[in-house]
Amino acid sequence: MELAAIQFLALRAFLERNRLIHLGAKVTEWYSVYSVMPSESAPRIALAPDTAPSWMVDAVIAGGGEVVPPAHAEGLIWAAPRKPEALKEVLHNASQIKWIQLPFAGIENFMHLIDEERLWTCAKGVYAEPVAEMALSMMLAGMRGLNSYARRASWSGPIGKNLHNANVTIFGGGGIAESLVRMLTPFDCRITVVRNRVMDMVGVDEVLSSDHSADALAGADVVVLALALTPETEGLIGRDELQSMKRDAWLINVGRGKHIVTDDLVWALENKIIGGAGLDVTDPEPLSDGHPLWTMENCIITPHVGNTPAMAVPLLGERITTNVRHWAQGLDLLGPVYIDLGY
């Protein structure tokens, strides 16, 4: 890496550590104007927007990349999952960029930008372990009645059922599902997975296509939603689907809030149509104060923390490092976006 680039990165990291973000942005602007052209010996990777954290810089360098301004870059690590229009502007001004790495597994905010002219990758699979752990936690808490006991102020009677030997249905066949299936091994569950592409999965008893989802709901003790949000999966669980579930079944959502029709879920919980719901994601999100779901004893809500920032940094950093290294070596990148599937 050239001396000017090293000096720039050191100065920006210092400013970030001392919470002088506005000066860090100005330093980035100066560097983009006055820096020399990058060397040809390492992949030229940009970080944007200017608020991209310094650990992403470290991840790029660990992969053998050289951090350069977008105008000189062949690849771009995008650090702002909720700023698609800012990314659009960067790409408009740096049309030579050939590869974009997005920070989240869910890419619904960026679908209108994704094209066939560039290679797009996302964080699919990166957060599988912590999110699967959250799903398992909710399954156990709900089925063993911890949600109810935690609200009590006096001794009460026994409630709950075993996860051991339960029938578990998972919607989605990606990294979260694979991790959850492995975590369920000691519980000897019968596991059904519903996914777009039917193929054998280790530890799974039955894999069904999405047009057989009704078969997977009936008889399940717990249903887990761990799939991407696409037009086909929005509103996946509504009144009809809830009525087809067992009266004591639990519905766990660690995917996206819009997989479930919220008003229908409220109805089902109020009328004991299902046993309960564990929601790490909601629609709307954040869930408004005073919403009926907050006070329901048969509903567990966490504020989209299946993967926290503290968990994400090392996981996403490792993905960035690996993909920069693969880009330099001409190997396939991890987490490619499939435009036709929407994830």
Short mmCIF file of C-alpha atoms in Angstrom, two decimals, residues 155-293:
data_model
loop_
_atom_site.label_atom_id
_atom_site.label_comp_id
_atom_site.label_asym_id
_atom_site.label_seq_id
_atom_site.Cartn_x
_atom_site.Cartn_y
_atom_site.Cartn_z
CA TRP A 155 -46.02 -19.39 42.14
CA SER A 156 -48.05 -21.05 39.39
CA GLY A 157 -48.85 -24.44 37.90
CA PRO A 158 -46.94 -26.46 35.32
CA ILE A 159 -47.10 -25.61 31.60
CA GLY A 160 -44.97 -26.39 28.56
CA LYS A 161 -43.96 -29.24 26.27
CA ASN A 162 -40.74 -30.82 25.13
CA LEU A 163 -38.70 -29.78 22.14
CA HIS A 164 -37.24 -33.28 22.32
CA ASN A 165 -38.81 -35.48 19.61
CA ALA A 166 -40.86 -32.52 18.31
CA ASN A 167 -41.86 -31.98 14.70
CA VAL A 168 -39.99 -28.90 13.44
CA THR A 169 -40.65 -27.14 10.15
CA ILE A 170 -38.15 -24.59 8.83
CA PHE A 171 -38.96 -22.26 5.96
CA GLY A 172 -35.72 -21.48 4.17
CA GLY A 173 -32.82 -23.75 3.28
CA GLY A 174 -29.86 -21.39 3.65
CA GLY A 175 -27.17 -20.97 6.27
CA ILE A 176 -29.54 -20.26 9.17
CA ALA A 177 -31.49 -23.43 8.48
CA GLU A 178 -28.31 -25.50 8.19
CA SER A 179 -27.00 -24.15 11.50
CA LEU A 180 -30.31 -24.63 13.27
CA VAL A 181 -30.62 -28.22 12.03
CA ARG A 182 -27.19 -28.97 13.46
CA MET A 183 -28.07 -27.33 16.80
CA LEU A 184 -31.23 -29.45 16.99
CA THR A 185 -29.31 -32.73 16.70
CA PRO A 186 -29.37 -33.54 20.47
CA PHE A 187 -33.15 -33.02 20.55
CA ASP A 188 -33.91 -35.83 18.07
CA CYS A 189 -36.53 -33.74 16.26
CA ARG A 190 -38.20 -34.69 13.03
CA ILE A 191 -37.23 -31.83 10.75
CA THR A 192 -38.93 -30.66 7.56
CA VAL A 193 -37.43 -27.88 5.44
CA VAL A 194 -39.40 -25.89 2.85
CA ARG A 195 -37.25 -24.22 0.20
CA ASN A 196 -37.25 -23.16 -3.44
CA ARG A 197 -34.81 -25.79 -4.64
CA VAL A 198 -35.49 -29.28 -3.32
CA MET A 199 -32.29 -31.11 -2.44
CA ASP A 200 -31.06 -33.39 0.31
CA MET A 201 -29.90 -31.64 3.47
CA VAL A 202 -27.82 -33.19 6.22
CA GLY A 203 -29.93 -33.87 9.31
CA VAL A 204 -33.24 -33.09 7.58
CA ASP A 205 -35.92 -35.76 7.33
CA GLU A 206 -37.92 -34.19 4.49
CA VAL A 207 -37.33 -31.32 2.06
CA LEU A 208 -40.41 -29.87 0.37
CA SER A 209 -40.82 -27.28 -2.35
CA SER A 210 -42.53 -24.01 -1.50
CA ASP A 211 -45.76 -25.08 -3.18
CA HIS A 212 -46.13 -27.79 -0.50
CA SER A 213 -45.88 -25.37 2.43
CA ALA A 214 -49.36 -26.25 3.67
CA ASP A 215 -48.24 -29.86 4.18
CA ALA A 216 -45.29 -28.67 6.23
CA LEU A 217 -47.43 -26.52 8.55
CA ALA A 218 -49.91 -29.21 9.52
CA GLY A 219 -48.62 -31.26 12.41
CA ALA A 220 -45.61 -29.10 13.19
CA ASP A 221 -44.93 -28.37 16.87
CA VAL A 222 -42.82 -25.37 15.90
CA VAL A 223 -42.48 -23.45 12.64
CA VAL A 224 -39.38 -21.35 12.00
CA LEU A 225 -39.19 -18.64 9.35
CA ALA A 226 -35.57 -18.19 8.25
CA LEU A 227 -35.78 -17.15 4.62
CA ALA A 228 -35.18 -14.11 2.43
CA LEU A 229 -37.88 -11.51 1.87
CA THR A 230 -39.07 -11.58 -1.73
CA PRO A 231 -42.43 -10.78 -3.35
CA GLU A 232 -43.23 -14.50 -3.05
CA THR A 233 -42.44 -14.73 0.68
CA GLU A 234 -44.11 -11.48 1.78
CA GLY A 235 -47.27 -12.38 3.71
CA LEU A 236 -46.24 -16.04 3.73
CA ILE A 237 -48.05 -16.64 7.02
CA GLY A 238 -51.57 -15.24 7.25
CA ARG A 239 -54.89 -16.29 8.72
CA ASP A 240 -55.29 -19.44 6.61
CA GLU A 241 -51.79 -20.67 7.41
CA LEU A 242 -52.20 -19.95 11.12
CA GLN A 243 -55.48 -21.86 11.22
CA SER A 244 -53.78 -24.87 9.64
CA MET A 245 -51.22 -25.08 12.45
CA LYS A 246 -51.61 -27.07 15.68
CA ARG A 247 -53.32 -25.28 18.54
CA ASP A 248 -50.18 -25.52 20.67
CA ALA A 249 -47.65 -24.85 17.89
CA TRP A 250 -45.14 -22.02 18.16
CA LEU A 251 -44.23 -19.72 15.27
CA ILE A 252 -40.68 -18.36 15.31
CA ASN A 253 -39.62 -15.57 12.93
CA VAL A 254 -35.92 -14.72 12.54
CA GLY A 255 -36.24 -13.80 8.85
CA ARG A 256 -38.13 -10.59 8.05
CA GLY A 257 -41.19 -9.11 9.70
CA LYS A 258 -43.18 -8.98 6.48
CA HIS A 259 -43.21 -12.77 6.22
CA ILE A 260 -46.13 -12.62 8.65
CA VAL A 261 -49.37 -10.67 8.29
CA THR A 262 -49.20 -8.93 11.66
CA ASP A 263 -52.93 -8.32 12.12
CA ASP A 264 -53.62 -11.99 11.43
CA LEU A 265 -51.00 -13.01 14.00
CA VAL A 266 -52.58 -10.75 16.61
CA TRP A 267 -55.93 -12.41 15.91
CA ALA A 268 -54.43 -15.89 16.16
CA LEU A 269 -52.68 -15.18 19.46
CA GLU A 270 -55.71 -13.48 20.99
CA ASN A 271 -57.93 -16.41 20.07
CA LYS A 272 -55.39 -19.12 20.99
CA ILE A 273 -55.35 -20.39 17.41
CA ILE A 274 -51.67 -21.27 17.94
CA GLY A 275 -49.62 -21.72 21.07
CA GLY A 276 -47.47 -18.64 20.67
CA ALA A 277 -44.98 -16.67 18.62
CA GLY A 278 -41.34 -15.71 19.00
CA LEU A 279 -40.46 -12.65 16.93
CA ASP A 280 -37.00 -11.22 16.47
CA VAL A 281 -38.37 -9.26 13.50
CA THR A 282 -41.72 -7.50 13.14
CA ASP A 283 -43.87 -5.59 10.70
CA PRO A 284 -43.75 -2.69 11.25
CA GLU A 285 -40.21 -2.48 12.57
CA PRO A 286 -39.55 -1.15 15.06
CA LEU A 287 -42.82 -2.28 16.57
CA SER A 288 -44.67 0.77 17.86
CA ASP A 289 -45.18 1.39 21.57
CA GLY A 290 -48.59 0.19 22.66
CA HIS A 291 -48.92 -2.42 19.92
CA PRO A 292 -51.06 -5.38 21.09
CA LEU A 293 -48.21 -7.84 20.61
#
